[in-house]
Amino acid sequence: MAMAWLAACAPPAADEQLAIPLNPQCSTCDDFLRCDEAAARDHDFLLLHLEQKTFWAQVATIRDYFVQVFHEREEDRRPLVIYTSEMVPDIFKAEAVIDLAQHRIAFPGGWIDQRNGAWHHNGGVKGQCRMLPRQEGRALVRQLRASGR
């Protein structure tokens, strides 16, 4: 009986391979996305740090995990820190909204298609994003903070 319950609570099988796979059940994950503009110099990029959820958001994620047996989740939200490497560096906090049906990550200033990593802004494709290994993402954050960005 317990095995049947666990099988019913398991997340639905992925229907396609995603270039940027984020696990909506992971409430303690730190994920890093590097987005490079199509026409930018090599050293200009946008770094998105999807942070761990707050304690209460983690509790809600656990509840959502069990509720999905009856109602499939359509979106997930994660705290987000955005770093830029432009001439005028900027760091700001926001929230990322992950559309689980359309496979999109929305954030202030655009959205990313998880299927192919395309970074959309103002109705067009601005560049390409890729998921960084956590160690590489953390190192890049340390580097940007140390350089005053």
PDB file of C-alpha atoms in Angstrom:
ATOM      1  CA  MET A   1       0.000   0.000   0.000  1.00  0.00           C
ATOM      2  CA  ALA A   2       2.823   2.407   0.896  1.00  0.00           C
ATOM      3  CA  MET A   3       4.574   1.694  -2.406  1.00  0.00           C
ATOM      4  CA  ALA A   4       1.375   2.510  -4.311  1.00  0.00           C
ATOM      5  CA  TRP A   5       1.063   5.816  -2.440  1.00  0.00           C
ATOM      6  CA  LEU A   6       4.685   6.729  -3.197  1.00  0.00           C
ATOM      7  CA  ALA A   7       4.240   5.855  -6.856  1.00  0.00           C
ATOM      8  CA  ALA A   8       1.132   8.036  -7.019  1.00  0.00           C
ATOM      9  CA  CYS A   9       3.036  10.945  -5.445  1.00  0.00           C
ATOM     10  CA  ALA A  10       5.994  10.670  -7.799  1.00  0.00           C
ATOM     11  CA  PRO A  11       6.444  13.593 -10.165  1.00  0.00           C
ATOM     12  CA  PRO A  12       5.145  13.019 -13.673  1.00  0.00           C
ATOM     13  CA  ALA A  13       7.630  11.607 -16.158  1.00  0.00           C
ATOM     14  CA  ALA A  14       9.396  14.203 -18.230  1.00  0.00           C
ATOM     15  CA  ASP A  15       7.857  14.370 -21.680  1.00  0.00           C
ATOM     16  CA  GLU A  16      10.944  15.896 -23.255  1.00  0.00           C
ATOM     17  CA  GLN A  17      14.587  16.645 -22.603  1.00  0.00           C
ATOM     18  CA  LEU A  18      15.190  20.181 -21.412  1.00  0.00           C
ATOM     19  CA  ALA A  19      18.348  22.179 -22.045  1.00  0.00           C
ATOM     20  CA  ILE A  20      17.787  23.816 -18.642  1.00  0.00           C
ATOM     21  CA  PRO A  21      16.293  21.182 -16.327  1.00  0.00           C
ATOM     22  CA  LEU A  22      15.193  22.573 -12.954  1.00  0.00           C
ATOM     23  CA  ASN A  23      13.687  20.283 -10.349  1.00  0.00           C
ATOM     24  CA  PRO A  24      10.528  21.933  -8.926  1.00  0.00           C
ATOM     25  CA  GLN A  25      10.564  19.508  -5.971  1.00  0.00           C
ATOM     26  CA  CYS A  26      14.029  20.619  -4.852  1.00  0.00           C
ATOM     27  CA  SER A  27      13.461  23.396  -2.345  1.00  0.00           C
ATOM     28  CA  THR A  28      17.092  23.540  -1.186  1.00  0.00           C
ATOM     29  CA  CYS A  29      18.776  23.682  -4.602  1.00  0.00           C
ATOM     30  CA  ASP A  30      21.016  26.513  -5.709  1.00  0.00           C
ATOM     31  CA  ASP A  31      20.907  26.754  -9.495  1.00  0.00           C
ATOM     32  CA  PHE A  32      22.962  29.051 -11.708  1.00  0.00           C
ATOM     33  CA  LEU A  33      22.142  30.125 -15.264  1.00  0.00           C
ATOM     34  CA  ARG A  34      24.584  32.067 -17.417  1.00  0.00           C
ATOM     35  CA  CYS A  35      23.025  34.027 -20.259  1.00  0.00           C
ATOM     36  CA  ASP A  36      25.178  35.486 -23.010  1.00  0.00           C
ATOM     37  CA  GLU A  37      23.883  38.111 -25.423  1.00  0.00           C
ATOM     38  CA  ALA A  38      24.038  37.130 -29.077  1.00  0.00           C
ATOM     39  CA  ALA A  39      25.816  40.331 -30.131  1.00  0.00           C
ATOM     40  CA  ALA A  40      27.782  41.053 -26.942  1.00  0.00           C
ATOM     41  CA  ARG A  41      31.460  40.888 -26.234  1.00  0.00           C
ATOM     42  CA  ASP A  42      32.659  37.618 -24.717  1.00  0.00           C
ATOM     43  CA  HIS A  43      32.982  39.004 -21.208  1.00  0.00           C
ATOM     44  CA  ASP A  44      29.443  40.486 -20.990  1.00  0.00           C
ATOM     45  CA  PHE A  45      26.831  38.168 -19.541  1.00  0.00           C
ATOM     46  CA  LEU A  46      23.908  37.857 -17.161  1.00  0.00           C
ATOM     47  CA  LEU A  47      24.105  35.441 -14.237  1.00  0.00           C
ATOM     48  CA  LEU A  48      20.882  34.236 -12.646  1.00  0.00           C
ATOM     49  CA  HIS A  49      21.210  32.607  -9.235  1.00  0.00           C
ATOM     50  CA  LEU A  50      18.035  30.738  -8.335  1.00  0.00           C
ATOM     51  CA  GLU A  51      18.411  30.471  -4.578  1.00  0.00           C
ATOM     52  CA  GLN A  52      17.067  28.025  -2.030  1.00  0.00           C
ATOM     53  CA  LYS A  53      13.487  28.596  -1.007  1.00  0.00           C
ATOM     54  CA  THR A  54      12.644  30.111   2.364  1.00  0.00           C
ATOM     55  CA  PHE A  55      11.585  27.799   5.192  1.00  0.00           C
ATOM     56  CA  TRP A  56       7.852  28.378   4.618  1.00  0.00           C
ATOM     57  CA  ALA A  57       8.218  28.010   0.857  1.00  0.00           C
ATOM     58  CA  GLN A  58       9.945  24.668   1.499  1.00  0.00           C
ATOM     59  CA  VAL A  59       6.980  23.585   3.636  1.00  0.00           C
ATOM     60  CA  ALA A  60       4.614  24.639   0.835  1.00  0.00           C
ATOM     61  CA  THR A  61       6.667  22.635  -1.684  1.00  0.00           C
ATOM     62  CA  ILE A  62       6.244  19.502   0.437  1.00  0.00           C
ATOM     63  CA  ARG A  63       2.490  20.135   0.572  1.00  0.00           C
ATOM     64  CA  ASP A  64       2.417  20.745  -3.202  1.00  0.00           C
ATOM     65  CA  TYR A  65       4.243  17.466  -3.773  1.00  0.00           C
ATOM     66  CA  PHE A  66       1.406  15.519  -2.142  1.00  0.00           C
ATOM     67  CA  VAL A  67      -1.373  17.654  -3.645  1.00  0.00           C
ATOM     68  CA  GLN A  68      -0.108  16.998  -7.189  1.00  0.00           C
ATOM     69  CA  VAL A  69      -1.712  13.547  -6.930  1.00  0.00           C
ATOM     70  CA  PHE A  70      -5.022  15.385  -7.387  1.00  0.00           C
ATOM     71  CA  HIS A  71      -3.946  18.590  -9.133  1.00  0.00           C
ATOM     72  CA  GLU A  72      -0.824  19.011 -11.258  1.00  0.00           C
ATOM     73  CA  ARG A  73       1.244  22.071 -10.398  1.00  0.00           C
ATOM     74  CA  GLU A  74       1.492  24.688 -13.114  1.00  0.00           C
ATOM     75  CA  GLU A  75       4.251  26.896 -11.726  1.00  0.00           C
ATOM     76  CA  ASP A  76       7.014  27.153  -9.184  1.00  0.00           C
ATOM     77  CA  ARG A  77       8.605  30.255  -7.690  1.00  0.00           C
ATOM     78  CA  ARG A  78      12.187  30.693  -6.538  1.00  0.00           C
ATOM     79  CA  PRO A  79      14.104  33.588  -4.975  1.00  0.00           C
ATOM     80  CA  LEU A  80      16.450  35.023  -7.579  1.00  0.00           C
ATOM     81  CA  VAL A  81      19.576  37.166  -7.576  1.00  0.00           C
ATOM     82  CA  ILE A  82      20.552  38.692 -10.922  1.00  0.00           C
ATOM     83  CA  TYR A  83      24.152  39.697 -11.615  1.00  0.00           C
ATOM     84  CA  THR A  84      25.256  41.607 -14.681  1.00  0.00           C
ATOM     85  CA  SER A  85      28.774  41.928 -16.022  1.00  0.00           C
ATOM     86  CA  GLU A  86      28.142  45.051 -18.093  1.00  0.00           C
ATOM     87  CA  MET A  87      30.106  48.276 -17.850  1.00  0.00           C
ATOM     88  CA  VAL A  88      27.703  49.431 -15.104  1.00  0.00           C
ATOM     89  CA  PRO A  89      27.485  46.308 -12.951  1.00  0.00           C
ATOM     90  CA  ASP A  90      24.269  45.566 -11.139  1.00  0.00           C
ATOM     91  CA  ILE A  91      23.043  43.053  -8.577  1.00  0.00           C
ATOM     92  CA  PHE A  92      19.425  42.838  -7.570  1.00  0.00           C
ATOM     93  CA  LYS A  93      17.021  40.426  -5.928  1.00  0.00           C
ATOM     94  CA  ALA A  94      13.831  39.310  -7.606  1.00  0.00           C
ATOM     95  CA  GLU A  95      11.668  36.222  -8.016  1.00  0.00           C
ATOM     96  CA  ALA A  96      11.784  33.691 -10.815  1.00  0.00           C
ATOM     97  CA  VAL A  97       8.509  32.121 -11.928  1.00  0.00           C
ATOM     98  CA  ILE A  98       8.960  28.721 -13.526  1.00  0.00           C
ATOM     99  CA  ASP A  99       6.087  27.714 -15.805  1.00  0.00           C
ATOM    100  CA  LEU A 100       6.061  23.929 -15.497  1.00  0.00           C
ATOM    101  CA  ALA A 101       3.714  23.433 -18.464  1.00  0.00           C
ATOM    102  CA  GLN A 102       5.344  25.811 -20.967  1.00  0.00           C
ATOM    103  CA  HIS A 103       8.901  25.168 -19.666  1.00  0.00           C
ATOM    104  CA  ARG A 104       9.701  28.856 -19.207  1.00  0.00           C
ATOM    105  CA  ILE A 105      11.617  30.721 -16.530  1.00  0.00           C
ATOM    106  CA  ALA A 106      10.292  34.284 -16.214  1.00  0.00           C
ATOM    107  CA  PHE A 107      12.242  37.016 -14.437  1.00  0.00           C
ATOM    108  CA  PRO A 108      12.298  40.827 -14.557  1.00  0.00           C
ATOM    109  CA  GLY A 109      13.507  41.771 -18.000  1.00  0.00           C
ATOM    110  CA  GLY A 110      12.741  38.588 -19.877  1.00  0.00           C
ATOM    111  CA  TRP A 111      12.256  34.860 -19.875  1.00  0.00           C
ATOM    112  CA  ILE A 112      14.184  31.723 -20.788  1.00  0.00           C
ATOM    113  CA  ASP A 113      12.878  28.804 -22.815  1.00  0.00           C
ATOM    114  CA  GLN A 114      13.984  25.705 -20.898  1.00  0.00           C
ATOM    115  CA  ARG A 115      13.698  23.554 -24.035  1.00  0.00           C
ATOM    116  CA  ASN A 116      16.517  25.262 -25.924  1.00  0.00           C
ATOM    117  CA  GLY A 117      18.003  27.874 -23.546  1.00  0.00           C
ATOM    118  CA  ALA A 118      16.888  30.862 -25.666  1.00  0.00           C
ATOM    119  CA  TRP A 119      16.820  34.124 -23.675  1.00  0.00           C
ATOM    120  CA  HIS A 120      13.845  36.272 -24.706  1.00  0.00           C
ATOM    121  CA  HIS A 121      13.590  40.021 -24.135  1.00  0.00           C
ATOM    122  CA  ASN A 122      11.238  42.654 -25.633  1.00  0.00           C
ATOM    123  CA  GLY A 123       9.577  40.145 -27.971  1.00  0.00           C
ATOM    124  CA  GLY A 124      12.781  38.756 -29.470  1.00  0.00           C
ATOM    125  CA  VAL A 125      15.656  36.437 -28.682  1.00  0.00           C
ATOM    126  CA  LYS A 126      18.412  38.349 -26.917  1.00  0.00           C
ATOM    127  CA  GLY A 127      20.852  35.495 -26.415  1.00  0.00           C
ATOM    128  CA  GLN A 128      21.461  32.001 -25.106  1.00  0.00           C
ATOM    129  CA  CYS A 129      21.455  30.640 -21.545  1.00  0.00           C
ATOM    130  CA  ARG A 130      22.998  27.532 -20.072  1.00  0.00           C
ATOM    131  CA  MET A 131      22.950  25.911 -16.686  1.00  0.00           C
ATOM    132  CA  LEU A 132      26.250  26.049 -14.830  1.00  0.00           C
ATOM    133  CA  PRO A 133      27.497  23.346 -12.478  1.00  0.00           C
ATOM    134  CA  ARG A 134      26.892  24.568  -8.914  1.00  0.00           C
ATOM    135  CA  GLN A 135      30.590  24.815  -8.098  1.00  0.00           C
ATOM    136  CA  GLU A 136      31.248  26.934 -11.196  1.00  0.00           C
ATOM    137  CA  GLY A 137      28.226  29.140 -10.449  1.00  0.00           C
ATOM    138  CA  ARG A 138      29.311  29.752  -6.850  1.00  0.00           C
ATOM    139  CA  ALA A 139      32.830  30.614  -8.009  1.00  0.00           C
ATOM    140  CA  LEU A 140      31.461  33.094 -10.544  1.00  0.00           C
ATOM    141  CA  VAL A 141      29.303  34.758  -7.873  1.00  0.00           C
ATOM    142  CA  ARG A 142      32.356  35.100  -5.595  1.00  0.00           C
ATOM    143  CA  GLN A 143      34.325  36.592  -8.490  1.00  0.00           C
ATOM    144  CA  LEU A 144      31.600  39.116  -9.358  1.00  0.00           C
ATOM    145  CA  ARG A 145      31.152  40.155  -5.713  1.00  0.00           C
ATOM    146  CA  ALA A 146      34.920  40.508  -5.212  1.00  0.00           C
ATOM    147  CA  SER A 147      35.200  42.751  -8.265  1.00  0.00           C
ATOM    148  CA  GLY A 148      32.546  45.067  -6.834  1.00  0.00           C
ATOM    149  CA  ARG A 149      29.749  43.873  -9.064  1.00  0.00           C
TER     150      ARG A 149
END
